[in-house]
């Protein structure tokens, strides 16, 4: 059965859609896409129904990565429907952990899979400049590599 992964940030329009798209891109290239079911969600609901931020989509597209997700808010059913939830920053981790209560879902900070030491949070690029989006993509690329390695294929 496919492993079910959910990437989570605050708005679900910048970081978690990018993480989802990078992960999908990598597993397609490796020919292992059928091993995973992947989605993303936000802890907040302000952007529900919207495509990802155009700046994030443009930055990803320059790397050949298409971000096509539509924002949604995380809900309690997600804790039954997913095996592993990957949070982008410490606030997301706290919020998701509080909602998950004693469900059995596994929650991990996304950057716990990155090899660069010392960076715990994927910075929120929403109010910053262009370079913030590139930084996010670089961090997520590294973390997705580590995640795939950790998952064993
Ligand atoms: P994200 O970025 O959590 O990476 O999707 C944000 C996007 C929008 C807002 C916050 C974070 N906002 O407050 O509108």
PDB file of C-alpha atoms and ligand atoms in Angstrom:
ATOM      1  CA  UNK A   1       0.000   0.000   0.000  1.00  0.00           C
ATOM      2  CA  UNK A   2       1.212   3.530  -0.779  1.00  0.00           C
ATOM      3  CA  UNK A   3       2.663   5.539   2.079  1.00  0.00           C
ATOM      4  CA  UNK A   4       0.608   8.668   2.693  1.00  0.00           C
ATOM      5  CA  UNK A   5       2.496  11.931   3.303  1.00  0.00           C
ATOM      6  CA  UNK A   6       1.017  15.330   4.162  1.00  0.00           C
ATOM      7  CA  UNK A   7       3.144  18.502   4.011  1.00  0.00           C
ATOM      8  CA  UNK A   8       1.871  21.299   6.273  1.00  0.00           C
ATOM      9  CA  UNK A   9       2.624  25.034   6.636  1.00  0.00           C
ATOM     10  CA  UNK A  10       0.560  28.034   7.741  1.00  0.00           C
ATOM     11  CA  UNK A  11      -1.182  29.256   4.584  1.00  0.00           C
ATOM     12  CA  UNK A  12      -0.707  26.270   2.214  1.00  0.00           C
ATOM     13  CA  UNK A  13       0.234  28.688  -0.570  1.00  0.00           C
ATOM     14  CA  UNK A  14       4.058  28.862  -0.295  1.00  0.00           C
ATOM     15  CA  UNK A  15       6.111  26.302   1.606  1.00  0.00           C
ATOM     16  CA  UNK A  16       3.992  23.137   1.835  1.00  0.00           C
ATOM     17  CA  UNK A  17       2.805  23.247  -1.816  1.00  0.00           C
ATOM     18  CA  UNK A  18       6.462  23.657  -2.815  1.00  0.00           C
ATOM     19  CA  UNK A  19       7.502  20.726  -0.610  1.00  0.00           C
ATOM     20  CA  UNK A  20       4.721  18.595  -2.102  1.00  0.00           C
ATOM     21  CA  UNK A  21       5.728  19.490  -5.679  1.00  0.00           C
ATOM     22  CA  UNK A  22       9.453  18.915  -5.101  1.00  0.00           C
ATOM     23  CA  UNK A  23       8.776  15.559  -3.460  1.00  0.00           C
ATOM     24  CA  UNK A  24       6.476  14.546  -6.346  1.00  0.00           C
ATOM     25  CA  UNK A  25       9.073  15.679  -8.893  1.00  0.00           C
ATOM     26  CA  UNK A  26      11.764  13.565  -7.249  1.00  0.00           C
ATOM     27  CA  UNK A  27       9.711  10.401  -6.890  1.00  0.00           C
ATOM     28  CA  UNK A  28       8.523  10.642 -10.496  1.00  0.00           C
ATOM     29  CA  UNK A  29      12.138  10.938 -11.656  1.00  0.00           C
ATOM     30  CA  UNK A  30      13.109   7.935  -9.591  1.00  0.00           C
ATOM     31  CA  UNK A  31      10.178   5.871 -10.898  1.00  0.00           C
ATOM     32  CA  UNK A  32       8.767   5.354  -7.407  1.00  0.00           C
ATOM     33  CA  UNK A  33       5.680   7.591  -7.591  1.00  0.00           C
ATOM     34  CA  UNK A  34       3.332   4.642  -7.072  1.00  0.00           C
ATOM     35  CA  UNK A  35       4.800   4.092  -3.607  1.00  0.00           C
ATOM     36  CA  UNK A  36       3.401   7.380  -2.267  1.00  0.00           C
ATOM     37  CA  UNK A  37       0.203   9.357  -1.910  1.00  0.00           C
ATOM     38  CA  UNK A  38       1.121  12.998  -1.319  1.00  0.00           C
ATOM     39  CA  UNK A  39      -0.857  16.112  -0.358  1.00  0.00           C
ATOM     40  CA  UNK A  40      -0.401  19.438   1.472  1.00  0.00           C
ATOM     41  CA  UNK A  41      -2.488  21.601   3.798  1.00  0.00           C
ATOM     42  CA  UNK A  42      -2.324  24.744   5.941  1.00  0.00           C
ATOM     43  CA  UNK A  43      -2.998  25.175   9.639  1.00  0.00           C
ATOM     44  CA  UNK A  44      -4.783  28.431   8.706  1.00  0.00           C
ATOM     45  CA  UNK A  45      -7.750  28.814   6.390  1.00  0.00           C
ATOM     46  CA  UNK A  46      -7.274  32.296   4.851  1.00  0.00           C
ATOM     47  CA  UNK A  47      -6.242  31.064   1.407  1.00  0.00           C
ATOM     48  CA  UNK A  48      -8.479  28.004   1.036  1.00  0.00           C
ATOM     49  CA  UNK A  49      -9.393  27.339  -2.619  1.00  0.00           C
ATOM     50  CA  UNK A  50      -6.535  29.417  -4.042  1.00  0.00           C
ATOM     51  CA  UNK A  51      -3.581  28.233  -6.133  1.00  0.00           C
ATOM     52  CA  UNK A  52      -0.107  28.601  -4.648  1.00  0.00           C
ATOM     53  CA  UNK A  53       1.498  32.050  -4.491  1.00  0.00           C
ATOM     54  CA  UNK A  54       2.503  33.147  -8.020  1.00  0.00           C
ATOM     55  CA  UNK A  55       6.048  34.034  -6.855  1.00  0.00           C
ATOM     56  CA  UNK A  56       6.538  30.537  -5.479  1.00  0.00           C
ATOM     57  CA  UNK A  57       5.097  28.936  -8.609  1.00  0.00           C
ATOM     58  CA  UNK A  58       7.401  31.036 -10.821  1.00  0.00           C
ATOM     59  CA  UNK A  59      10.502  30.201  -8.754  1.00  0.00           C
ATOM     60  CA  UNK A  60       9.666  26.481  -8.869  1.00  0.00           C
ATOM     61  CA  UNK A  61       8.942  26.609 -12.608  1.00  0.00           C
ATOM     62  CA  UNK A  62      12.443  27.978 -13.251  1.00  0.00           C
ATOM     63  CA  UNK A  63      13.657  24.671 -11.803  1.00  0.00           C
ATOM     64  CA  UNK A  64      11.270  22.622 -13.935  1.00  0.00           C
ATOM     65  CA  UNK A  65       8.902  21.968 -11.026  1.00  0.00           C
ATOM     66  CA  UNK A  66       5.165  22.555 -11.422  1.00  0.00           C
ATOM     67  CA  UNK A  67       3.169  23.511  -8.313  1.00  0.00           C
ATOM     68  CA  UNK A  68      -0.471  22.729  -9.019  1.00  0.00           C
ATOM     69  CA  UNK A  69      -2.030  22.302  -5.579  1.00  0.00           C
ATOM     70  CA  UNK A  70      -5.039  24.272  -4.362  1.00  0.00           C
ATOM     71  CA  UNK A  71      -4.923  25.487  -0.752  1.00  0.00           C
ATOM     72  CA  UNK A  72      -6.911  23.686   1.904  1.00  0.00           C
ATOM     73  CA  UNK A  73      -6.934  23.683   5.690  1.00  0.00           C
ATOM     74  CA  UNK A  74      -5.843  20.637   7.662  1.00  0.00           C
ATOM     75  CA  UNK A  75      -8.717  18.763   9.329  1.00  0.00           C
ATOM     76  CA  UNK A  76      -9.051  15.994  11.887  1.00  0.00           C
ATOM     77  CA  UNK A  77      -9.651  13.351   9.213  1.00  0.00           C
ATOM     78  CA  UNK A  78      -6.095  13.975   7.988  1.00  0.00           C
ATOM     79  CA  UNK A  79      -4.765  12.308  11.134  1.00  0.00           C
ATOM     80  CA  UNK A  80      -6.506   9.087  10.068  1.00  0.00           C
ATOM     81  CA  UNK A  81      -5.778   9.458   6.348  1.00  0.00           C
ATOM     82  CA  UNK A  82      -2.017  10.092   6.488  1.00  0.00           C
ATOM     83  CA  UNK A  83       0.924   8.106   7.865  1.00  0.00           C
ATOM     84  CA  UNK A  84       3.421  10.951   8.149  1.00  0.00           C
ATOM     85  CA  UNK A  85       2.872  14.712   8.513  1.00  0.00           C
ATOM     86  CA  UNK A  86       5.822  16.973   7.690  1.00  0.00           C
ATOM     87  CA  UNK A  87       5.683  20.440   9.218  1.00  0.00           C
ATOM     88  CA  UNK A  88       7.574  23.426   7.815  1.00  0.00           C
ATOM     89  CA  UNK A  89       8.276  25.322  11.044  1.00  0.00           C
ATOM     90  CA  UNK A  90       8.046  25.047  14.820  1.00  0.00           C
ATOM     91  CA  UNK A  91       4.679  26.825  15.000  1.00  0.00           C
ATOM     92  CA  UNK A  92       3.212  24.408  12.454  1.00  0.00           C
ATOM     93  CA  UNK A  93       4.662  21.505  14.468  1.00  0.00           C
ATOM     94  CA  UNK A  94       3.064  22.771  17.689  1.00  0.00           C
ATOM     95  CA  UNK A  95      -0.304  23.491  16.053  1.00  0.00           C
ATOM     96  CA  UNK A  96      -0.486  20.124  14.283  1.00  0.00           C
ATOM     97  CA  UNK A  97       0.646  18.230  17.387  1.00  0.00           C
ATOM     98  CA  UNK A  98      -2.066  19.929  19.448  1.00  0.00           C
ATOM     99  CA  UNK A  99      -4.758  19.053  16.898  1.00  0.00           C
ATOM    100  CA  UNK A 100      -3.531  15.467  16.488  1.00  0.00           C
ATOM    101  CA  UNK A 101      -3.873  14.785  20.239  1.00  0.00           C
ATOM    102  CA  UNK A 102      -3.438  11.075  20.857  1.00  0.00           C
ATOM    103  CA  UNK A 103      -3.935   9.864  17.289  1.00  0.00           C
ATOM    104  CA  UNK A 104      -1.184   7.600  16.028  1.00  0.00           C
ATOM    105  CA  UNK A 105      -0.059   9.833  13.177  1.00  0.00           C
ATOM    106  CA  UNK A 106       3.661  10.491  12.929  1.00  0.00           C
ATOM    107  CA  UNK A 107       4.557  14.234  12.880  1.00  0.00           C
ATOM    108  CA  UNK A 108       8.081  15.345  11.913  1.00  0.00           C
ATOM    109  CA  UNK A 109       9.709  18.713  11.225  1.00  0.00           C
ATOM    110  CA  UNK A 110      10.562  18.797   7.520  1.00  0.00           C
ATOM    111  CA  UNK A 111      14.068  20.092   8.172  1.00  0.00           C
ATOM    112  CA  UNK A 112      14.855  17.167  10.435  1.00  0.00           C
ATOM    113  CA  UNK A 113      15.552  15.440   7.091  1.00  0.00           C
ATOM    114  CA  UNK A 114      17.931  18.167   5.831  1.00  0.00           C
ATOM    115  CA  UNK A 115      21.660  17.686   6.211  1.00  0.00           C
ATOM    116  CA  UNK A 116      22.458  21.357   6.961  1.00  0.00           C
ATOM    117  CA  UNK A 117      22.789  21.670  10.681  1.00  0.00           C
ATOM    118  CA  UNK A 118      21.206  24.383  12.750  1.00  0.00           C
ATOM    119  CA  UNK A 119      18.247  25.414  10.584  1.00  0.00           C
ATOM    120  CA  UNK A 120      15.066  24.204  12.239  1.00  0.00           C
ATOM    121  CA  UNK A 121      12.407  26.197  10.390  1.00  0.00           C
ATOM    122  CA  UNK A 122      11.693  26.719   6.701  1.00  0.00           C
ATOM    123  CA  UNK A 123      11.364  30.552   6.744  1.00  0.00           C
ATOM    124  CA  UNK A 124       8.024  31.972   5.672  1.00  0.00           C
ATOM    125  CA  UNK A 125       8.785  33.779   2.372  1.00  0.00           C
ATOM    126  CA  UNK A 126       5.382  35.497   2.051  1.00  0.00           C
ATOM    127  CA  UNK A 127       6.361  39.015   3.137  1.00  0.00           C
ATOM    128  CA  UNK A 128       9.936  38.922   1.838  1.00  0.00           C
ATOM    129  CA  UNK A 129      11.678  39.348  -1.523  1.00  0.00           C
ATOM    130  CA  UNK A 130      12.502  37.015  -4.418  1.00  0.00           C
ATOM    131  CA  UNK A 131      15.528  35.453  -2.751  1.00  0.00           C
ATOM    132  CA  UNK A 132      13.331  34.124   0.055  1.00  0.00           C
ATOM    133  CA  UNK A 133      11.562  31.847  -2.398  1.00  0.00           C
ATOM    134  CA  UNK A 134      14.872  30.509  -3.721  1.00  0.00           C
ATOM    135  CA  UNK A 135      16.067  29.865  -0.152  1.00  0.00           C
ATOM    136  CA  UNK A 136      12.877  27.921   0.598  1.00  0.00           C
ATOM    137  CA  UNK A 137      13.258  25.818  -2.548  1.00  0.00           C
ATOM    138  CA  UNK A 138      16.901  25.040  -1.728  1.00  0.00           C
ATOM    139  CA  UNK A 139      16.048  23.967   1.821  1.00  0.00           C
ATOM    140  CA  UNK A 140      13.101  21.868   0.664  1.00  0.00           C
ATOM    141  CA  UNK A 141      15.139  20.216  -2.076  1.00  0.00           C
ATOM    142  CA  UNK A 142      17.706  19.113   0.473  1.00  0.00           C
ATOM    143  CA  UNK A 143      15.068  17.951   2.953  1.00  0.00           C
ATOM    144  CA  UNK A 144      13.167  15.992   0.267  1.00  0.00           C
ATOM    145  CA  UNK A 145      16.395  14.179  -0.672  1.00  0.00           C
ATOM    146  CA  UNK A 146      16.934  13.259   2.976  1.00  0.00           C
ATOM    147  CA  UNK A 147      13.303  12.234   3.383  1.00  0.00           C
ATOM    148  CA  UNK A 148      13.374   9.905   0.362  1.00  0.00           C
ATOM    149  CA  UNK A 149      16.629   8.416   1.608  1.00  0.00           C
ATOM    150  CA  UNK A 150      15.130   7.918   5.081  1.00  0.00           C
ATOM    151  CA  UNK A 151      12.001   6.291   3.670  1.00  0.00           C
ATOM    152  CA  UNK A 152      14.269   3.776   2.018  1.00  0.00           C
ATOM    153  CA  UNK A 153      13.755   4.283  -1.697  1.00  0.00           C
TER     154      UNK A 153
HETATM  155  P1  LIG B   1       2.948  29.553   3.815  1.00  0.00           P
HETATM  156  O1  LIG B   1       3.129  31.149   3.755  1.00  0.00           O
HETATM  157  O2  LIG B   1       2.577  29.209   5.228  1.00  0.00           O
HETATM  158  O3  LIG B   1       4.300  29.033   3.440  1.00  0.00           O
HETATM  159  O4  LIG B   1       1.870  29.211   2.802  1.00  0.00           O
HETATM  160  C1  LIG B   1       2.161  32.051   4.177  1.00  0.00           C
HETATM  161  C2  LIG B   1       1.285  32.569   3.261  1.00  0.00           C
HETATM  162  C3  LIG B   1       0.356  33.505   3.663  1.00  0.00           C
HETATM  163  C4  LIG B   1       0.294  33.901   4.987  1.00  0.00           C
HETATM  164  C5  LIG B   1       1.161  33.358   5.897  1.00  0.00           C
HETATM  165  C6  LIG B   1       2.087  32.431   5.502  1.00  0.00           C
HETATM  166  N1  LIG B   1      -0.646  34.869   5.378  1.00  0.00           N
HETATM  167  O5  LIG B   1      -0.613  35.280   6.562  1.00  0.00           O
HETATM  168  O6  LIG B   1      -1.488  35.296   4.583  1.00  0.00           O
END
